[in-house]
Tab-separated table of C-alpha atoms in Angstrom:
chain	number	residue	atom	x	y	z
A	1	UNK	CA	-22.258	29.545	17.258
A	2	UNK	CA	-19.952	27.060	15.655
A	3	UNK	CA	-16.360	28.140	14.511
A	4	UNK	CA	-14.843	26.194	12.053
A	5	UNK	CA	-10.909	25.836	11.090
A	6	UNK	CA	-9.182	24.409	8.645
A	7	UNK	CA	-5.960	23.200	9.492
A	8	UNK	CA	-2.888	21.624	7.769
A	9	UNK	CA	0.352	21.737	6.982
A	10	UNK	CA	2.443	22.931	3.924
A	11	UNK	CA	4.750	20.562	2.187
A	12	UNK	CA	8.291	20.675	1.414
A	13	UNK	CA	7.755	23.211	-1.455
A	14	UNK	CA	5.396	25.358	0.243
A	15	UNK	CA	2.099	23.646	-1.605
A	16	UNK	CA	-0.568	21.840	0.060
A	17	UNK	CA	-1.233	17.935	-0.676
A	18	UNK	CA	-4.216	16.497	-2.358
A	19	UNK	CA	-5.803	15.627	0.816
A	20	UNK	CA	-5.798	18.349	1.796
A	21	UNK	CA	-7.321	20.263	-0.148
A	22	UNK	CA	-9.728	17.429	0.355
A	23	UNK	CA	-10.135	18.883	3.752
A	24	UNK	CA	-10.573	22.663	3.006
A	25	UNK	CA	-13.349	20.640	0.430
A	26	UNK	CA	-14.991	19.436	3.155
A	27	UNK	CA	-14.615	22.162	5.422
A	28	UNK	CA	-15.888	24.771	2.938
A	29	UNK	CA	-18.649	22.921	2.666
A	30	UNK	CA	-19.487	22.559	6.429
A	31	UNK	CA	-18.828	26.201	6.701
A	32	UNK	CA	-22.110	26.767	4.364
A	33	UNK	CA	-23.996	24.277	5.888
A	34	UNK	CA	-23.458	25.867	9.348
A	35	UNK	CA	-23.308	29.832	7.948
A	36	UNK	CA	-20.257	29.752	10.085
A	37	UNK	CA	-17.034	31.712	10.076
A	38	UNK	CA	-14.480	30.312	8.748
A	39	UNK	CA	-10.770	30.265	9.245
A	40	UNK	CA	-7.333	28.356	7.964
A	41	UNK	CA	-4.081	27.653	10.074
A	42	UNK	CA	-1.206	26.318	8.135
A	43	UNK	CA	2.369	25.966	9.976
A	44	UNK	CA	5.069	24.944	8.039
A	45	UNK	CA	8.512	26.166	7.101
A	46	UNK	CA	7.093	28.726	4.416
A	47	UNK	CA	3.187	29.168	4.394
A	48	UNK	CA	2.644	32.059	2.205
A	49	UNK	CA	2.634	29.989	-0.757
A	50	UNK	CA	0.114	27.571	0.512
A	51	UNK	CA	-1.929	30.720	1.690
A	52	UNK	CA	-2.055	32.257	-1.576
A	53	UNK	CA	-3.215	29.387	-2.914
A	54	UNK	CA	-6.429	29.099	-1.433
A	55	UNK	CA	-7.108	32.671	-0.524
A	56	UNK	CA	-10.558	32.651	-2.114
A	57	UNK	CA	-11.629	29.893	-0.094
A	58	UNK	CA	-13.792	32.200	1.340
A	59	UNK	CA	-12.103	32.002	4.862
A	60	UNK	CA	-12.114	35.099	7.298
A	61	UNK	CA	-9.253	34.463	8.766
A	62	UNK	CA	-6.101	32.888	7.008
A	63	UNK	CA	-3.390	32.434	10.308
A	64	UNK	CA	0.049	30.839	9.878
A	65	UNK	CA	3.042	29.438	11.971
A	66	UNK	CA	6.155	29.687	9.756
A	67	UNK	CA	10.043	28.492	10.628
A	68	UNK	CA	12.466	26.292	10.127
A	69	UNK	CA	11.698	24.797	13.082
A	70	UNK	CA	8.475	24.039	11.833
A	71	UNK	CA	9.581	22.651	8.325
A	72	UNK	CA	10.736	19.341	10.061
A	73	UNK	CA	8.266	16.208	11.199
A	74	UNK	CA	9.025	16.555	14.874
A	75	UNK	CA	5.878	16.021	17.000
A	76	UNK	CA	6.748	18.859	19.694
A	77	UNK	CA	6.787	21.582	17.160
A	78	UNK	CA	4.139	20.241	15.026
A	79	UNK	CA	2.128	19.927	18.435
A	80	UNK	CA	2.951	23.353	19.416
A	81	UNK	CA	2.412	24.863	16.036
A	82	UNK	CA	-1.448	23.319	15.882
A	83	UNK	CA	-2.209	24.244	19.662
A	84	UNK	CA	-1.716	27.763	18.836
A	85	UNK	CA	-4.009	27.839	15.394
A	86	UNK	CA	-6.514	26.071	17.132
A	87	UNK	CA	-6.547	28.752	20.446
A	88	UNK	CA	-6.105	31.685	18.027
A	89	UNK	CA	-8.896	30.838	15.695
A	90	UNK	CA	-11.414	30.172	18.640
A	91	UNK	CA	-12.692	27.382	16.159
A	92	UNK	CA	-15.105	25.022	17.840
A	93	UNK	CA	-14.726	22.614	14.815
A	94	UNK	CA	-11.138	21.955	13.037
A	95	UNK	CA	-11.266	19.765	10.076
A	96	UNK	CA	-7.281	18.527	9.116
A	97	UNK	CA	-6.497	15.596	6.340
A	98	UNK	CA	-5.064	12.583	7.815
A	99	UNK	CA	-1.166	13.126	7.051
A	100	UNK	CA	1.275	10.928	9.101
A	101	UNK	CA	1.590	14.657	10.597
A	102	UNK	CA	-1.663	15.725	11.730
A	103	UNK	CA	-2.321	12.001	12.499
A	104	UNK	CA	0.273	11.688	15.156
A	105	UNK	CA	-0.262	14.615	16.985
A	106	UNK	CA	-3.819	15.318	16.545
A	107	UNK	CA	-4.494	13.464	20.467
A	108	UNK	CA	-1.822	15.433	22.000
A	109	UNK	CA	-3.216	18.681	20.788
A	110	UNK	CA	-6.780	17.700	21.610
A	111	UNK	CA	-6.024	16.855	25.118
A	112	UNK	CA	-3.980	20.619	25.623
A	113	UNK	CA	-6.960	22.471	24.187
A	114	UNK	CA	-9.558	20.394	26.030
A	115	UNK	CA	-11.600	19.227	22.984
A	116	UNK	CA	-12.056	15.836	21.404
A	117	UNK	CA	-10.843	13.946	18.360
A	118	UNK	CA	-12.048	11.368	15.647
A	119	UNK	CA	-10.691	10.095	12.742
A	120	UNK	CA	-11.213	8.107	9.721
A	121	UNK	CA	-14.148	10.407	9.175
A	122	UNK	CA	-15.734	9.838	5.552
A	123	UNK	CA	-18.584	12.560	5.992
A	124	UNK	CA	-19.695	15.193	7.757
A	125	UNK	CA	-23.529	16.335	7.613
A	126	UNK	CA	-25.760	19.196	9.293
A	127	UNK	CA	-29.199	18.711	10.148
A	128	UNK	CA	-30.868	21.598	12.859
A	129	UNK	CA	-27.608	23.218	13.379
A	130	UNK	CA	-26.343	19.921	14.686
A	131	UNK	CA	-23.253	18.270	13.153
A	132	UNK	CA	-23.335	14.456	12.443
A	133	UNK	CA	-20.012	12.501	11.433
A	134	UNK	CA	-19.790	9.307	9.784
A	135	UNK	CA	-17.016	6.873	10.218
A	136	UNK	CA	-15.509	3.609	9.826
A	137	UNK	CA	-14.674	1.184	12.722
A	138	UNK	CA	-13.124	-2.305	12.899
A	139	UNK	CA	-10.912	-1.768	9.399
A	140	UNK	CA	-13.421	-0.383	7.442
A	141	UNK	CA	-15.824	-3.220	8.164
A	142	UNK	CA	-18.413	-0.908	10.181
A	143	UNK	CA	-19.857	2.504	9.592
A	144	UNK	CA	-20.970	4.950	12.782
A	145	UNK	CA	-22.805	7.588	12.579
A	146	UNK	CA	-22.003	10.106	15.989
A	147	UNK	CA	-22.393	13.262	17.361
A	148	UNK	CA	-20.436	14.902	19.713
A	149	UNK	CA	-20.869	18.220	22.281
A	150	UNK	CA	-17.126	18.467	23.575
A	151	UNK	CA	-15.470	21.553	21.588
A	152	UNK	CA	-13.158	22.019	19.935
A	153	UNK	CA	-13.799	18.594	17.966
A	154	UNK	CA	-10.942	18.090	15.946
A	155	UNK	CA	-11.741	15.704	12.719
A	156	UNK	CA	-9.554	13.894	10.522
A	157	UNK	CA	-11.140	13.672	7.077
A	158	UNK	CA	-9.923	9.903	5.151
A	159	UNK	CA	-8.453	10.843	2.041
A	160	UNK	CA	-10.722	10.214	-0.874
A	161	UNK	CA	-14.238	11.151	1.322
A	162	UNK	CA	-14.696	14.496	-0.443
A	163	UNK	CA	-14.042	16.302	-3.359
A	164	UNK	CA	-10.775	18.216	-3.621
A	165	UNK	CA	-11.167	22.898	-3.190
A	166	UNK	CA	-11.203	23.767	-6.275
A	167	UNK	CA	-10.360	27.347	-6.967
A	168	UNK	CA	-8.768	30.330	-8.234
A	169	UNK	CA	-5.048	31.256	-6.393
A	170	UNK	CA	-4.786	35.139	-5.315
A	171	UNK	CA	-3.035	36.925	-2.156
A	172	UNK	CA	-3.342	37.345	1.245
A	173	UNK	CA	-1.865	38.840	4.179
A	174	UNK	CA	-2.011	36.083	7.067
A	175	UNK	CA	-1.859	36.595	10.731
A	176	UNK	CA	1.470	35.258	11.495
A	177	UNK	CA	1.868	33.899	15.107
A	178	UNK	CA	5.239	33.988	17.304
A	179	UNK	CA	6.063	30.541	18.561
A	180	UNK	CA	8.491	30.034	21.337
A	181	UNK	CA	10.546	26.979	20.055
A	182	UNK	CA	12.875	25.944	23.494
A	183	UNK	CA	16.086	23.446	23.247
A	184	UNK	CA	13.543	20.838	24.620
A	185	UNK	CA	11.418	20.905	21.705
A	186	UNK	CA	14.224	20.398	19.122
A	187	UNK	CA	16.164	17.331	20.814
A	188	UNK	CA	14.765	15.434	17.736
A	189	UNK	CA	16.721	16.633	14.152
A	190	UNK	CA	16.426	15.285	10.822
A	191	UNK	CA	19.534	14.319	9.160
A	192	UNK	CA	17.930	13.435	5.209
A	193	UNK	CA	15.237	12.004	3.837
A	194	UNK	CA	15.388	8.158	1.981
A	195	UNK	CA	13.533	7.271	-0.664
A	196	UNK	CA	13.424	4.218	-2.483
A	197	UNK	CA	13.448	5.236	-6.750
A	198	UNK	CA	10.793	5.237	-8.573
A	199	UNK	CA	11.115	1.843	-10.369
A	200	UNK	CA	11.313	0.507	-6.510
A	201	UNK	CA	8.135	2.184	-5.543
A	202	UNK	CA	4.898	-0.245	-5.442
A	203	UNK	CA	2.567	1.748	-3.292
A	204	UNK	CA	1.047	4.640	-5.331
A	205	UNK	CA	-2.031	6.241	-3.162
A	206	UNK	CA	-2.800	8.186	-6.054
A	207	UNK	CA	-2.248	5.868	-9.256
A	208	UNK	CA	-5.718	5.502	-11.274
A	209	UNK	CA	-4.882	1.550	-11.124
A	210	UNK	CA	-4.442	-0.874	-8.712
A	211	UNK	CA	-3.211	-4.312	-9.084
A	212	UNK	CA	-3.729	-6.770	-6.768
A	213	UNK	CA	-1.622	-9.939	-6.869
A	214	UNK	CA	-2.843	-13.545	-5.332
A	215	UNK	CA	-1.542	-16.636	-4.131
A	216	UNK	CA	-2.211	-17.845	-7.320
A	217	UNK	CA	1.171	-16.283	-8.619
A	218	UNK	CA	3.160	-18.268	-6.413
A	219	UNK	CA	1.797	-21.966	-7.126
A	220	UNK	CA	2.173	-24.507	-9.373
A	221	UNK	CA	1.184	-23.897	-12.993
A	222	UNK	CA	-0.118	-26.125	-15.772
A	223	UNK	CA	3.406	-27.459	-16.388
A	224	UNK	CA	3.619	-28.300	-13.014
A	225	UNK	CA	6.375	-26.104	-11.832
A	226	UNK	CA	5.978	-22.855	-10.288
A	227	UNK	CA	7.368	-20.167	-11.351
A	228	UNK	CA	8.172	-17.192	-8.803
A	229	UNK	CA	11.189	-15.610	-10.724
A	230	UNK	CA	8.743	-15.038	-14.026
A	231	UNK	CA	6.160	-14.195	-11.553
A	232	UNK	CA	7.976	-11.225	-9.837
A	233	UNK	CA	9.658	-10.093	-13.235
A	234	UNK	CA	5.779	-9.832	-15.003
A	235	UNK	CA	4.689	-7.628	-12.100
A	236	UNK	CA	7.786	-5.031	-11.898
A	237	UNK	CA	7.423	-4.783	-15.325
A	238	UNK	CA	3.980	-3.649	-15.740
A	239	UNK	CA	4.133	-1.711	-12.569
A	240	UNK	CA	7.320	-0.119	-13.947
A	241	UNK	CA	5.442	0.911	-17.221
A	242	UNK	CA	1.877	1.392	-15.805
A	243	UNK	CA	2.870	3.324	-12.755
A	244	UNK	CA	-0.271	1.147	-11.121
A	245	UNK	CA	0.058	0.652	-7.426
A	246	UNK	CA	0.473	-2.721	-5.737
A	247	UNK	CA	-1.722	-4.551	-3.725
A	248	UNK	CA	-1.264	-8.322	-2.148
A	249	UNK	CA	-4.266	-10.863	-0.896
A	250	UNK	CA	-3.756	-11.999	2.854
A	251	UNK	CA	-2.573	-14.985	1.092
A	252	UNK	CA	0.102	-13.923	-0.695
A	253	UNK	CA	1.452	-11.515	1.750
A	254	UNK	CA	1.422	-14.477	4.701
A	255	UNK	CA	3.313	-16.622	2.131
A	256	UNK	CA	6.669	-15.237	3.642
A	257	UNK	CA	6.327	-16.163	6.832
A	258	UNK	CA	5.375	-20.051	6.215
A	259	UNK	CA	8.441	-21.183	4.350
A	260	UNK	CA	6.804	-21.232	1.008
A	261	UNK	CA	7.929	-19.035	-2.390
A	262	UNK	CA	7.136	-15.965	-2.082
A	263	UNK	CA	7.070	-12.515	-4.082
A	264	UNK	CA	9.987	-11.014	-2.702
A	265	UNK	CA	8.926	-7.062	-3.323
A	266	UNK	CA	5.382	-7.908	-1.902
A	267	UNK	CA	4.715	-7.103	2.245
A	268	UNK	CA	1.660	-6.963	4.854
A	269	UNK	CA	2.231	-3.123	3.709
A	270	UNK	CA	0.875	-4.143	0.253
A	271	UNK	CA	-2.480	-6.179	1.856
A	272	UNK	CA	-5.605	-4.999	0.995
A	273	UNK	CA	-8.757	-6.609	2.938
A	274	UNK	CA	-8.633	-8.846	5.923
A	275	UNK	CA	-7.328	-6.005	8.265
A	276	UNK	CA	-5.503	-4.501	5.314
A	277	UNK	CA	-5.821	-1.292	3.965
A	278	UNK	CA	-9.122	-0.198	1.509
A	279	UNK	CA	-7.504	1.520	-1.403
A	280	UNK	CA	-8.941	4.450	-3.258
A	281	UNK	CA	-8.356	4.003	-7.051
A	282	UNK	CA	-10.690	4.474	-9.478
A	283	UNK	CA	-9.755	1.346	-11.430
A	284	UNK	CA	-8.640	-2.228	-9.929
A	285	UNK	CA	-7.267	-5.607	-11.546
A	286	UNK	CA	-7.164	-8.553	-9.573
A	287	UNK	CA	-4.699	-11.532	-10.322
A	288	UNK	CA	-4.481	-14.996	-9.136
A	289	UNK	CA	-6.849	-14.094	-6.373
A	290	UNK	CA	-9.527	-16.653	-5.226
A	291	UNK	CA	-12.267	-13.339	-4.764
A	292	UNK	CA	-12.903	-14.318	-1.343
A	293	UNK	CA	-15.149	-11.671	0.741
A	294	UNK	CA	-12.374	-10.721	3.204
A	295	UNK	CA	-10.496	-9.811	-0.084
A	296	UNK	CA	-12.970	-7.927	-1.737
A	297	UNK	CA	-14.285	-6.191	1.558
A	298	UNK	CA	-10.736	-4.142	0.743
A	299	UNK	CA	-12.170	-3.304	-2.493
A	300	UNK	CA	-15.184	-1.445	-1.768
A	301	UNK	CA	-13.910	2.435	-2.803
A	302	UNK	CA	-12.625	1.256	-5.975
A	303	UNK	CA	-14.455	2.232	-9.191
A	304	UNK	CA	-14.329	-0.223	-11.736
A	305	UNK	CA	-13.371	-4.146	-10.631
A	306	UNK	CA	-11.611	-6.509	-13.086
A	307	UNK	CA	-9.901	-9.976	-12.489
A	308	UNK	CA	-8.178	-12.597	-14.178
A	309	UNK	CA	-8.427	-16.557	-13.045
A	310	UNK	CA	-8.395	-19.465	-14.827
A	311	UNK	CA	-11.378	-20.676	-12.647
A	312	UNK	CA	-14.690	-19.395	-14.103
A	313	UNK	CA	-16.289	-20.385	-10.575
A	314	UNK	CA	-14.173	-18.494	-8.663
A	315	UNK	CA	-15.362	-15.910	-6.021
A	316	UNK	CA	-14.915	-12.785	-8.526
A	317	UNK	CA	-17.021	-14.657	-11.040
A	318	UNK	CA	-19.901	-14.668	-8.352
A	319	UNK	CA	-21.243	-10.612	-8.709
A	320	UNK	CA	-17.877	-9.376	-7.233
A	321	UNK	CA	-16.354	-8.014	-10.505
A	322	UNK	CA	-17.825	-5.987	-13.355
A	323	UNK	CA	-15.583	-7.729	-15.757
A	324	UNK	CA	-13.936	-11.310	-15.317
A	325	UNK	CA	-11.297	-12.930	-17.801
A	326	UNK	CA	-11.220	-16.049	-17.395
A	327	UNK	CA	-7.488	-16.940	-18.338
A	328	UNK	CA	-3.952	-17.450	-17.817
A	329	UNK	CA	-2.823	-14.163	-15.845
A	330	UNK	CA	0.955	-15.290	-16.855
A	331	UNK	CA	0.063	-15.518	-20.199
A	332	UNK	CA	-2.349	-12.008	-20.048
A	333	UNK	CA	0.020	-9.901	-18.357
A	334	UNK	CA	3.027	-10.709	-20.674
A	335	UNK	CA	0.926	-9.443	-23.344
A	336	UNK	CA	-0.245	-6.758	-21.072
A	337	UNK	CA	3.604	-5.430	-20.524
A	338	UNK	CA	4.341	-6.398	-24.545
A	339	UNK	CA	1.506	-3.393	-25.526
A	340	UNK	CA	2.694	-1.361	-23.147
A	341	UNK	CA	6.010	-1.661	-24.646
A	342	UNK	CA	4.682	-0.667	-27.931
A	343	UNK	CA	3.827	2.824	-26.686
């Protein structure tokens, strides 16, 4: 009989993220499809909060690992945190989100408990008591389905693949394990945390927009000239008052390292498509970008697609977006920012 666990970490405040709640989603869900028990293992420097939160999850077990030790990213406590949820739940199926967290030591604690792991896992389905897993391979370019009869299987659910928990908060009383934290483990310490401010910020997971600059930004224009400086202030601006997230074609981000103007905020970080990242928003604008398939591969999670080229023929004009303007992006987006200012 199949054992499932949800397991996770709490956040600085004692919450738990969007993904992953996510997660429990997704392992609630298997937990009904299998009529399995079901348990959650949070480790974190306070867990109680995140507990409470989700105690009608319908879990039978809610087990925790609290500390300071355990409020820092350090992979030898986070490692030895989930190794002892995963042995003291007995699950034969643990379902985590995908945090920089659970991602780096989700291997290590699969080899210690003698299990197996996947990730980028988008779904997870049950047919004759037998679990199925889908996921992507080759930068989201492929989709495998796979089975697997190693337990524990430890699965790391993409954010955006399920539906958030939803549900009412209450109180529990968790199981509370003791453990031993040696000198060895804490050779690594954090000394603060640096964030760029807000205004800075261009990559926004969770902003309902993204905008996705081209080459097209960079070249000349009808004048002849380019204009990079207008270029860069246009886009800060309407991030800045949008709070969209930022996105770059392959083009545009490879500008930088062939001599040629480039948008001085914009990185491989920002690329989407072309072995760059496949964003999750449920609205996206594309600028200056040629629509090429590579490109719009990188779009294929987002809801609604709009784009703005002064070539009616270009590749976005071809079935790729559900709503083409076929203008001046300088001149649009000024506007754009002008309304925004209005508000």
């Amino acid at each position: 009989m199949e054992k499932v666990l949800f397991l996770t970490h709490s956040e600085a405040d004692g919450a738990l993220s969007k993904s992953a709640m996510e997660a429990l989603g997704a392992a609630v869900e298997l937990r009904q499809s299998l009529s399995a028990p079901l348990s959650v293992g949070i480790f974190g420097a306070q867990v109680k909060p995140a507990l409470d939160s989700i105690s009608n999850c319908g879990a039978q077990r809610f087990i925790g690992v609290a500390g300071e030790a355990f409020g820092h990213v350090r992979y030898a406590t986070d490692a030895a945190a989930c190794e002892a949820l995963v042995r003291a739940s007995e699950a034969t199926i643990v379902i985590a989100a995908p945090s920089s967290r659970s991602s780096r030591v989700a291997a290590g604690v699969c080899r210690r408990v003698g299990g197996c792991v996947d990730t980028h896992v988008t779904g997870i389905a049950v047919a004759s008591d037998s679990v199925t897993v889908t996921r992507w391979f080759y930068r989201q370019r492929i989709e495998g389905s796979l089975t697997r009869s190693v337990r524990p299987w430890i699965l790391l659910l993409d954010p955006g693949a399920h539906s958030p928990w939803a549900g009412t908060a209450g109180s529990v009383t968790p199981e509370m394990l003791d453990v031993p934290i040696p000198d060895t483990f804490c050779r690594t310490t954090v000394k603060g945390i640096i964030t760029p401010p807000a205004d800075q910020q261009t990559i926004r997971p969770d902003a309902s927009l993204l905008f996705v600059a081209g080459a097209g930004w960079t070249k000349k224009q009808k004048d002849g000239q380019t204009h990079v400086p207008e270029a860069e202030t246009i886009i800060l601006d309407f991030l800045k008052k949008s709070k969209a997230s930022l996105g770059g074609s392959k083009s545009l981000v490879d500008l930088s390292g062939e001599n040629e103007a480039a948008l001085r905020f914009m990185s491989h970080l920002n690329q989407v498509g072309q072995t760059g990242a496949s964003p999750r928003h449920p609205k996206g604008l594309s600028t200056c970008c040629h629509g090429e398939e590579p490109h719009t591969v990188g779009w294929r999670f987002i809801g609604e697609r709009r784009a703005i080229n002064l070539d009616p023929n270009c590749g976005w004009a071809r079935g790729k977006a559900d709503v083409l303007y076929v203008a001046d992006a300088f001149e649009v987006m000024a506007k754009v920012n002008a309304l925004l200012g209005e508000k």
